[in-house]
mmCIF file of N, CA and C in Angstrom:
data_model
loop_
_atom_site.group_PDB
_atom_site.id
_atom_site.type_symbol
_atom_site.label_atom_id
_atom_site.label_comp_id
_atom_site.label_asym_id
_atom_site.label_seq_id
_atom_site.Cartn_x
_atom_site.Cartn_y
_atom_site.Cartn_z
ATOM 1 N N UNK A 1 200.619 69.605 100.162
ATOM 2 C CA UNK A 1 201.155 68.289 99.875
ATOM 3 C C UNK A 1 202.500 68.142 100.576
ATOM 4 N N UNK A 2 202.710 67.042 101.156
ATOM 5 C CA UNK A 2 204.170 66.969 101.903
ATOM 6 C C UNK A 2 205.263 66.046 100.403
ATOM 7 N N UNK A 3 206.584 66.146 100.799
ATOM 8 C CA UNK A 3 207.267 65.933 99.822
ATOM 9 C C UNK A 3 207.261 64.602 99.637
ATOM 10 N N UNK A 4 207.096 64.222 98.468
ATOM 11 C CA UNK A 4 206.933 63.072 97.915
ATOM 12 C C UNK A 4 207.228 62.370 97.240
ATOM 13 N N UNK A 5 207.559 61.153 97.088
ATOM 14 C CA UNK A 5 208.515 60.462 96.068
ATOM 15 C C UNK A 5 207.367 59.607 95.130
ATOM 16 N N UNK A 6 207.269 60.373 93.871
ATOM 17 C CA UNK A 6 206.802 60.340 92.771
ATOM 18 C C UNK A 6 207.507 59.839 91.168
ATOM 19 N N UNK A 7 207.015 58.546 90.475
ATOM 20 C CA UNK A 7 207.820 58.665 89.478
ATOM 21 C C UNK A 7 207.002 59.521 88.486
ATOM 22 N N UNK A 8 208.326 59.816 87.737
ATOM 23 C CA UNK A 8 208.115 61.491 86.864
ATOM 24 C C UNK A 8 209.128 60.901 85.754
ATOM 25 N N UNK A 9 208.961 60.356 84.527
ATOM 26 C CA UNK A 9 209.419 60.203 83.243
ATOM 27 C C UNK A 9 210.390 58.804 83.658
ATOM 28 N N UNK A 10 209.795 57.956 84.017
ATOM 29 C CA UNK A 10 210.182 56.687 84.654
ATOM 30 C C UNK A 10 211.293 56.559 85.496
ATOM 31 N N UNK A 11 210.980 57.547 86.561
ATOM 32 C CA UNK A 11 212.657 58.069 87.410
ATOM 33 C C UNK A 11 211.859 58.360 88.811
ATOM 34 N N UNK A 12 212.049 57.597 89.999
ATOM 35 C CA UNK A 12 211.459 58.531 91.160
ATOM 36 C C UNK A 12 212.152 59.733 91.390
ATOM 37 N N UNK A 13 211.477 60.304 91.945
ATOM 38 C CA UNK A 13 211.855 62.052 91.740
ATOM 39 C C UNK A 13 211.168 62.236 93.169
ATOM 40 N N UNK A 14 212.303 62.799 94.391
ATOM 41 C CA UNK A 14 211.641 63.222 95.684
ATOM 42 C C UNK A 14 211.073 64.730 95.541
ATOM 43 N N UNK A 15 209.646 64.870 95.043
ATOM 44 C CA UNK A 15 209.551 66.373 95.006
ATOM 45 C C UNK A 15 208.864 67.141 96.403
ATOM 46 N N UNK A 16 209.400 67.934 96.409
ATOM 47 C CA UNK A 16 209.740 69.182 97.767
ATOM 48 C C UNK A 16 208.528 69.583 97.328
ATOM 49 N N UNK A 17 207.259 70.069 98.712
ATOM 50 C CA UNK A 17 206.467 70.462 98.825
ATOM 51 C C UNK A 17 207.068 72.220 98.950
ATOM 52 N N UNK A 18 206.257 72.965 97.551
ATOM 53 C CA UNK A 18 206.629 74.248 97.747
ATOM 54 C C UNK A 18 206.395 75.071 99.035
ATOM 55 N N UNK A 19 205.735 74.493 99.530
ATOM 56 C CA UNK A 19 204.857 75.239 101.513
ATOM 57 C C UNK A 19 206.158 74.572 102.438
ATOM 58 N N UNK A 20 206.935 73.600 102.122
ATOM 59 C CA UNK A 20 207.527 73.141 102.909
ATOM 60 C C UNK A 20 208.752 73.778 103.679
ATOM 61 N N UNK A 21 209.470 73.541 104.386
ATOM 62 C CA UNK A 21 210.427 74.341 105.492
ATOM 63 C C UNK A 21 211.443 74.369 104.162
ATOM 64 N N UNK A 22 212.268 75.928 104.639
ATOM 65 C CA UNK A 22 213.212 76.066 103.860
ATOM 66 C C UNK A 22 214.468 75.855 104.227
ATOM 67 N N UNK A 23 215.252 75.590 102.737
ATOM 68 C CA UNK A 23 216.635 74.946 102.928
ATOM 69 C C UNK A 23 217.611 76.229 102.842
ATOM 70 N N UNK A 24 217.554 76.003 104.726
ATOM 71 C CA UNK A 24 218.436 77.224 104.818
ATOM 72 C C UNK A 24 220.054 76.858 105.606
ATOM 73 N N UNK A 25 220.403 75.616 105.341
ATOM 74 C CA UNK A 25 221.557 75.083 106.201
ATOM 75 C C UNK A 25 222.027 74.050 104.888
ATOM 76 N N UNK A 26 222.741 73.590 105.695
ATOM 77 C CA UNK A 26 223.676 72.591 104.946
ATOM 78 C C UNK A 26 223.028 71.149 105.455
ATOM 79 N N UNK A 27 222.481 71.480 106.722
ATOM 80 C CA UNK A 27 221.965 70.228 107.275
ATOM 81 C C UNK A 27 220.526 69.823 107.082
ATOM 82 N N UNK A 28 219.835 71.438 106.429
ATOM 83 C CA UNK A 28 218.603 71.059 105.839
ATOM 84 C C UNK A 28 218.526 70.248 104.570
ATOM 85 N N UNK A 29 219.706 70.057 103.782
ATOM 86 C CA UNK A 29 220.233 69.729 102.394
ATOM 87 C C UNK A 29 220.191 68.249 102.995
ATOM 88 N N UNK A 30 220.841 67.898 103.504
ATOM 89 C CA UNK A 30 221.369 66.566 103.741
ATOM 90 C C UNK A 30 220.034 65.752 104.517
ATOM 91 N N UNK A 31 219.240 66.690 104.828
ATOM 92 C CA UNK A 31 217.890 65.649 105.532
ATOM 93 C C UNK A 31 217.112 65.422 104.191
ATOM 94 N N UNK A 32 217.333 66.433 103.059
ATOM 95 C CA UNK A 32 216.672 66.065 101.801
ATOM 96 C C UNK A 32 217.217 64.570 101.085
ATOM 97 N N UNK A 33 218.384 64.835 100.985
ATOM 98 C CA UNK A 33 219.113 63.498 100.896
ATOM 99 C C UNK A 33 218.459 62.320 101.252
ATOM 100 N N UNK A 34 218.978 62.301 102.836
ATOM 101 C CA UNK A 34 217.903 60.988 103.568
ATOM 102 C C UNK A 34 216.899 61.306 103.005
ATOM 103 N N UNK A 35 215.769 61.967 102.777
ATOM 104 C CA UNK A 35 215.029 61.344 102.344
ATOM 105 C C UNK A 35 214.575 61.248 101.168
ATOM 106 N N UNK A 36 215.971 61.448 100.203
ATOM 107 C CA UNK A 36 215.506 60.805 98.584
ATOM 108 C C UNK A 36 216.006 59.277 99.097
ATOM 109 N N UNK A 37 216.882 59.032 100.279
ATOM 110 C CA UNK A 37 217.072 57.738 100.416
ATOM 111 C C UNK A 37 216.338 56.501 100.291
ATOM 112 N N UNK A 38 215.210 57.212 100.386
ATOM 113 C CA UNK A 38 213.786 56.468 100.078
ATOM 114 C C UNK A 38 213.396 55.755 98.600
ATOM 115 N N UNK A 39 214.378 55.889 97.994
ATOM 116 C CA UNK A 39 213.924 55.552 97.046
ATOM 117 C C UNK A 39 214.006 56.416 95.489
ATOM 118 N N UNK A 40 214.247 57.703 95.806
ATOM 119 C CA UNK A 40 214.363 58.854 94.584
ATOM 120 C C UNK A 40 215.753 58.416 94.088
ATOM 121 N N UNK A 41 216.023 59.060 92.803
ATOM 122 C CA UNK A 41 217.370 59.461 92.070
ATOM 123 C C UNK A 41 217.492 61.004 91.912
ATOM 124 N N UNK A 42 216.371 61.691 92.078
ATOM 125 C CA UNK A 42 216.361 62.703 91.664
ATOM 126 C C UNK A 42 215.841 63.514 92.866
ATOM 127 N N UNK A 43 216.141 65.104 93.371
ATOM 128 C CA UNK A 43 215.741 66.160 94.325
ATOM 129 C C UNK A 43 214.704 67.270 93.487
ATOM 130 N N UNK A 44 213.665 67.482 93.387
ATOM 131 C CA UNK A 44 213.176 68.256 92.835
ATOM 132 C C UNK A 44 212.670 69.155 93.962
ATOM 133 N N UNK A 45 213.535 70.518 94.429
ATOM 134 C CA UNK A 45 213.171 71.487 95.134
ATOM 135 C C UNK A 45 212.858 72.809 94.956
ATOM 136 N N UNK A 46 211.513 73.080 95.136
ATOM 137 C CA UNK A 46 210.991 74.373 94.172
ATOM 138 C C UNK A 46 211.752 75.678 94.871
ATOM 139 N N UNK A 47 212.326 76.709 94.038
ATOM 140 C CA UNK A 47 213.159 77.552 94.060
ATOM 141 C C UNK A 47 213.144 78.566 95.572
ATOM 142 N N UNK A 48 211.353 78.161 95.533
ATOM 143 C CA UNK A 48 211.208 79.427 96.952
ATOM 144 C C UNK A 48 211.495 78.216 97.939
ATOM 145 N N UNK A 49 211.963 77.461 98.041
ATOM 146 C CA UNK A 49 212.458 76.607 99.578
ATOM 147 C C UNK A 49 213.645 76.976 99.950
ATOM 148 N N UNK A 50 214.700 77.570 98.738
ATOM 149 C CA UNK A 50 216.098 77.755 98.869
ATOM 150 C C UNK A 50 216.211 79.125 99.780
ATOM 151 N N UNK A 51 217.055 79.188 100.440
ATOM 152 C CA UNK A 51 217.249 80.633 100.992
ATOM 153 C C UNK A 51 218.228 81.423 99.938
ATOM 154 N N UNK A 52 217.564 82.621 100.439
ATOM 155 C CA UNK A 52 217.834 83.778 99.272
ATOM 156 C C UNK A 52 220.163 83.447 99.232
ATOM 157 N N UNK A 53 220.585 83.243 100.494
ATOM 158 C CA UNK A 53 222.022 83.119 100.250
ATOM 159 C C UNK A 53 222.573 82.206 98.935
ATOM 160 N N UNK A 54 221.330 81.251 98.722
ATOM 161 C CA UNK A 54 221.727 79.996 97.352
ATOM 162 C C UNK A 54 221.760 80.871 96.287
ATOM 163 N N UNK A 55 221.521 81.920 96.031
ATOM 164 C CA UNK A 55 221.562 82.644 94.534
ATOM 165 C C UNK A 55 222.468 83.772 94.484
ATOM 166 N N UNK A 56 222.600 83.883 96.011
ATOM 167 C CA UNK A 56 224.030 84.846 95.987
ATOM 168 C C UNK A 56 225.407 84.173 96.168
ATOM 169 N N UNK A 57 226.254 83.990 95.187
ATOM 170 C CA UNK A 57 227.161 82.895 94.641
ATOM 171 C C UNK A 57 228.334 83.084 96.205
ATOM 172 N N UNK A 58 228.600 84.596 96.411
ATOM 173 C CA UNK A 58 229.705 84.796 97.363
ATOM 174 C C UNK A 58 229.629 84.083 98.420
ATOM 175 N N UNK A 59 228.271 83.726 98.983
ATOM 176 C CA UNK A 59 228.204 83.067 100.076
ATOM 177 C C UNK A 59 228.546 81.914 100.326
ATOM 178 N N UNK A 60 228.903 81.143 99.098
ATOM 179 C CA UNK A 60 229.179 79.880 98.744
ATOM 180 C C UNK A 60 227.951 79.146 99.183
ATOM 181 N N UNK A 61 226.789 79.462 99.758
ATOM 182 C CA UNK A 61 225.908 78.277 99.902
ATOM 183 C C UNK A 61 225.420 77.514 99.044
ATOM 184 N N UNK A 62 225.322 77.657 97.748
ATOM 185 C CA UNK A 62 224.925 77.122 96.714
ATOM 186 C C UNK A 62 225.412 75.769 96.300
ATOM 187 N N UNK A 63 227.118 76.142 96.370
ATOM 188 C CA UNK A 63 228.198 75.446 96.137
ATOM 189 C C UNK A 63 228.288 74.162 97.438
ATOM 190 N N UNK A 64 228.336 74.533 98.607
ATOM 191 C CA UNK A 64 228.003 73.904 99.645
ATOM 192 C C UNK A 64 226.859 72.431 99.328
ATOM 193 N N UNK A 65 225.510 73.055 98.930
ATOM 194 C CA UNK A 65 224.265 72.539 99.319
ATOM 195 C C UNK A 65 224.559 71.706 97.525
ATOM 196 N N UNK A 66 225.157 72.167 96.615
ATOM 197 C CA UNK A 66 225.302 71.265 95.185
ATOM 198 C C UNK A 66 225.932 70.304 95.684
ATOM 199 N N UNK A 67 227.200 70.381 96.894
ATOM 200 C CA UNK A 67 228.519 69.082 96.657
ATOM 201 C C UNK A 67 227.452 68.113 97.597
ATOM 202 N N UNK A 68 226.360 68.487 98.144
ATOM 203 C CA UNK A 68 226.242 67.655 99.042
ATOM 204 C C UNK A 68 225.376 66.300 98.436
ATOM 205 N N UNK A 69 224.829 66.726 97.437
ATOM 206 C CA UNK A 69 223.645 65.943 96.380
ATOM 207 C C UNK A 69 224.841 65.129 95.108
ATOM 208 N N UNK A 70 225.840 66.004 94.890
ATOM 209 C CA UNK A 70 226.908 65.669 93.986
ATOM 210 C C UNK A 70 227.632 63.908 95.026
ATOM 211 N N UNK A 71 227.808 64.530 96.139
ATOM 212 C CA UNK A 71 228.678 63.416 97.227
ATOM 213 C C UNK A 71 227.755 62.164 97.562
ATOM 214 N N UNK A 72 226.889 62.524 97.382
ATOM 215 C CA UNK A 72 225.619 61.390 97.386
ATOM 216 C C UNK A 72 224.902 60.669 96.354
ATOM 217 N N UNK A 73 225.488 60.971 95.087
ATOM 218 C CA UNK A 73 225.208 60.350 93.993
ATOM 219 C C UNK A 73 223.884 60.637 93.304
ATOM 220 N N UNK A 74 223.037 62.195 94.245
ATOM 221 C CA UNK A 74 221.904 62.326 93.496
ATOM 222 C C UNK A 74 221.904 63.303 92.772
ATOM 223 N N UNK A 75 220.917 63.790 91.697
ATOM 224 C CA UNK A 75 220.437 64.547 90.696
ATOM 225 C C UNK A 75 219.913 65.549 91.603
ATOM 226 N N UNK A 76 219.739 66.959 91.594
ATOM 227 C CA UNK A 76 219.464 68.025 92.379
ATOM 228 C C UNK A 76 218.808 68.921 91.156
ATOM 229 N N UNK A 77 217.416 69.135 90.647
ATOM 230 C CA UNK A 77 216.756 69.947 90.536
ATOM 231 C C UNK A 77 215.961 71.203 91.236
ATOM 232 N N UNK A 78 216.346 72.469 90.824
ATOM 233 C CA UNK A 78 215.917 73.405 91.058
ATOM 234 C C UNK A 78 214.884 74.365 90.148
ATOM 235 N N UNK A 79 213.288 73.747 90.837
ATOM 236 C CA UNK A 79 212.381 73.987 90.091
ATOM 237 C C UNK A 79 211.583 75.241 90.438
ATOM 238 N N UNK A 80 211.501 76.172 88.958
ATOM 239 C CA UNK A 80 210.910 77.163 89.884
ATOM 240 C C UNK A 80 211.488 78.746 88.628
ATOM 241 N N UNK A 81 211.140 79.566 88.891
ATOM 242 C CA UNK A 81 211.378 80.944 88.484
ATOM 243 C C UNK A 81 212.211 81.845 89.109
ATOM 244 N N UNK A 82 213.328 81.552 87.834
ATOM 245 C CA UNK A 82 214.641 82.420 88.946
ATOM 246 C C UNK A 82 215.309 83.761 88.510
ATOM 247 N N UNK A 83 214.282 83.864 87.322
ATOM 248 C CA UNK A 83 214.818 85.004 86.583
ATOM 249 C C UNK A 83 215.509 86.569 87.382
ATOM 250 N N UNK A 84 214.424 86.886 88.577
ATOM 251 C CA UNK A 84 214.944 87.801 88.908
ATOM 252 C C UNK A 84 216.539 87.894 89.857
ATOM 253 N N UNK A 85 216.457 86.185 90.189
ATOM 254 C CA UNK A 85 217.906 86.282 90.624
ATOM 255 C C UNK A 85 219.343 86.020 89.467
ATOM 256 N N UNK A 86 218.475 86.001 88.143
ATOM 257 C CA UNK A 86 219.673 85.796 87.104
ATOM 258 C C UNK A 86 220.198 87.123 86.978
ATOM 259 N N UNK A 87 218.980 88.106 86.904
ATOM 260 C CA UNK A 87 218.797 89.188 86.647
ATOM 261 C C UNK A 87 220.187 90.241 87.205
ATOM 262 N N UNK A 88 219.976 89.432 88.464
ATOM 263 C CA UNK A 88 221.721 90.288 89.405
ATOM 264 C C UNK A 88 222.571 89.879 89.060
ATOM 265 N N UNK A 89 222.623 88.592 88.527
ATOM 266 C CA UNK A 89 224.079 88.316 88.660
ATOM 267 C C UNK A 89 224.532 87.463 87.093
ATOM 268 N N UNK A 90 225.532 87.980 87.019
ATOM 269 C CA UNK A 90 226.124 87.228 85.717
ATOM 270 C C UNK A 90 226.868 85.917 86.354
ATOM 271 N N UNK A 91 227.421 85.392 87.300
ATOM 272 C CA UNK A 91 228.554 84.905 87.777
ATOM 273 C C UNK A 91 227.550 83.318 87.891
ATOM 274 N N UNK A 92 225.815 83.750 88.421
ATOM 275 C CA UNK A 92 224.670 82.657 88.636
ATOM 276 C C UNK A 92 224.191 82.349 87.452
ATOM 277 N N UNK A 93 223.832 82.966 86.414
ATOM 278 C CA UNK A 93 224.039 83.101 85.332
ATOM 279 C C UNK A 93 224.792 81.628 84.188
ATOM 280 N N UNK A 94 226.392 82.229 84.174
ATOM 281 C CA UNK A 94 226.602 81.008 84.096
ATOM 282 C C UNK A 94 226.933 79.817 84.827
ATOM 283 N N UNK A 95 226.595 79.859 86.213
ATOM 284 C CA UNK A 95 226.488 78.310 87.178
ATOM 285 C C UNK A 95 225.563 77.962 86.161
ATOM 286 N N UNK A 96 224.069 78.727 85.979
ATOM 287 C CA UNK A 96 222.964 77.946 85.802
ATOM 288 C C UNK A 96 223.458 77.428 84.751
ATOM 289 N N UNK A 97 223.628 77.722 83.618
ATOM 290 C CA UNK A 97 223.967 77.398 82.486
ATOM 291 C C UNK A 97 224.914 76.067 82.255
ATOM 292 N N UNK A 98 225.848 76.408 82.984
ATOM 293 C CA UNK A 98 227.135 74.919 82.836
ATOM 294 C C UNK A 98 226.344 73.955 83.892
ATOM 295 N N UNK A 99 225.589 74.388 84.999
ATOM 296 C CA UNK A 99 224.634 73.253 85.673
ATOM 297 C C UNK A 99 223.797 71.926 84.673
ATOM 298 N N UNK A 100 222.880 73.102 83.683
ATOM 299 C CA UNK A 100 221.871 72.688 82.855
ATOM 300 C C UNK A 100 222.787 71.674 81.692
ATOM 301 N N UNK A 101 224.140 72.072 81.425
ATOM 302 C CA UNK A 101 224.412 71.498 80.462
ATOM 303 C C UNK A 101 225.320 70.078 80.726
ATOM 304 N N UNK A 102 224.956 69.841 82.585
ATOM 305 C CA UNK A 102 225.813 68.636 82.828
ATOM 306 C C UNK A 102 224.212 67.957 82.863
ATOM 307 N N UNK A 103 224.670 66.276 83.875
ATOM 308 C CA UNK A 103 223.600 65.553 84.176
ATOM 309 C C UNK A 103 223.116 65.471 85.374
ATOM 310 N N UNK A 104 223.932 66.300 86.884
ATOM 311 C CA UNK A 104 223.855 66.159 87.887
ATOM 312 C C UNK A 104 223.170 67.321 88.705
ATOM 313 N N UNK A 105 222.849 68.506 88.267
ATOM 314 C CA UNK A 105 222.505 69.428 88.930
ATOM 315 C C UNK A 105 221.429 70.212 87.556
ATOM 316 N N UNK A 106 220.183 70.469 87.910
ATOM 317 C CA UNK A 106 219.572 71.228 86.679
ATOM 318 C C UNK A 106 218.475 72.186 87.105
ATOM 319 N N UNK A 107 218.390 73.063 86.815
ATOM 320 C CA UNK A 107 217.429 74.382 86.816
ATOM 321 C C UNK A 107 216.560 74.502 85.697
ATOM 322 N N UNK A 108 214.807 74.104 86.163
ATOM 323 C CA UNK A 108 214.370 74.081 85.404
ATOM 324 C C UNK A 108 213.041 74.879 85.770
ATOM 325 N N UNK A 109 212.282 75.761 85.126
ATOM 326 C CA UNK A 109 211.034 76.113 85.308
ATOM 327 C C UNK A 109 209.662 75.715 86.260
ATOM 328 N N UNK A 110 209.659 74.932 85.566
ATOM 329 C CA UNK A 110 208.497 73.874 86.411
ATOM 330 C C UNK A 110 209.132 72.151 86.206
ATOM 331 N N UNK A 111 207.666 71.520 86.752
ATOM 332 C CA UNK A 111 207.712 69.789 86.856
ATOM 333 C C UNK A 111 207.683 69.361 85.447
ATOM 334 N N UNK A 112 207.017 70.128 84.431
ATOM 335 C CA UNK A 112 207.062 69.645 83.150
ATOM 336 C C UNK A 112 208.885 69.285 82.446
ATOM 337 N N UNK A 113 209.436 70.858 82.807
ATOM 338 C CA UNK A 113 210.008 70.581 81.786
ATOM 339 C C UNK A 113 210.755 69.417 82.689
ATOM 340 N N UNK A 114 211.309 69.337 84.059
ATOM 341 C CA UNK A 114 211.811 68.182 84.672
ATOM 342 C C UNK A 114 211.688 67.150 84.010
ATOM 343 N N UNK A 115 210.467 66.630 83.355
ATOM 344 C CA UNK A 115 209.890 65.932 82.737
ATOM 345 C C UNK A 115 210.303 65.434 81.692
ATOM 346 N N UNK A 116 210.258 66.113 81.356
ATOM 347 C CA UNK A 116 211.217 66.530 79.732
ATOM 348 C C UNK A 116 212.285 66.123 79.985
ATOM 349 N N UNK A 117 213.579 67.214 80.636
ATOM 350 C CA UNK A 117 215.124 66.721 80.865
ATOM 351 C C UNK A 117 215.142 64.948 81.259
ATOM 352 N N UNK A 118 214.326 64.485 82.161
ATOM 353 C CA UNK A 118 214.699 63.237 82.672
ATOM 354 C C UNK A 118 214.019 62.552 81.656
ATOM 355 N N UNK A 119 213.367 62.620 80.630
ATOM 356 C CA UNK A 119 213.139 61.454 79.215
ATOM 357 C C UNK A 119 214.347 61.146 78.539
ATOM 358 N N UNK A 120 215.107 62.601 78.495
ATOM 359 C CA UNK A 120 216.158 62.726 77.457
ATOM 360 C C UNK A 120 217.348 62.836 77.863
ATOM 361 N N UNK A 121 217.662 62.561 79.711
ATOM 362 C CA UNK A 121 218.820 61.995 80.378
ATOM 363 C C UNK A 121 219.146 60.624 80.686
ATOM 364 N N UNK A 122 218.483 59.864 79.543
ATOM 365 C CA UNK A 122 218.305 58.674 79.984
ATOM 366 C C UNK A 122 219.964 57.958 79.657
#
């Protein structure tokens, strides 16, 4: 499936084809952008698109590829199973955590619970 702008709990939601090219730049981030321009509020990009540097905090890519969705006024979901990268690090750990507990950036399992958060971010 190529990425697609789908509404998902009455919110278009651009969701990232998990087969799709990975976001391994700053400039791969920002073509996601353009194309939630289409019409999304929301980035739903499944965890294996990110390059492995997004979960290693030192690199700052994480931080990078968040301000860029933050500077653009969109919602940035990261969907997907990340346990084994919580697993290393305490520091990702609590990003995820103070992420999940704002409205602009969220880490969630799958499309369901997405689902879920955006009923009850209304």
């Amino acid at each position: 499936m190529p990425d697609e702008i789908q509404e998902r709990a009455g919110v278009p939601v651009l969701v990232c084809d998990p087969a799709g090219p990975p976001v391994a730049t700053e400039q791969d981030a920002l073509d996601l952008v353009g194309a939630a321009f289409l019409g999304a509020q929301v980035v739903a990009v499944p965890a294996n698109r990110l390059d492995p540097r997004f979960f290693s905090l030192g690199t700052r890519f994480a931080g990078d590829v968040m301000q860029k969705f933050v500077n653009y006024r969109l919602r940035l979901a990261v969907v997907g199973d990340i346990s084994a990268h919580l697993a290393e690090s305490s520091a990702l750990r609590a990003l995820v955590h103070e992420a999940n507990q704002g409205g602009q950036i969220w880490f969630v399992p799958d499309l369901n619970a997405l689902d879920a958060r955006l009923r009850t971010a209304r």
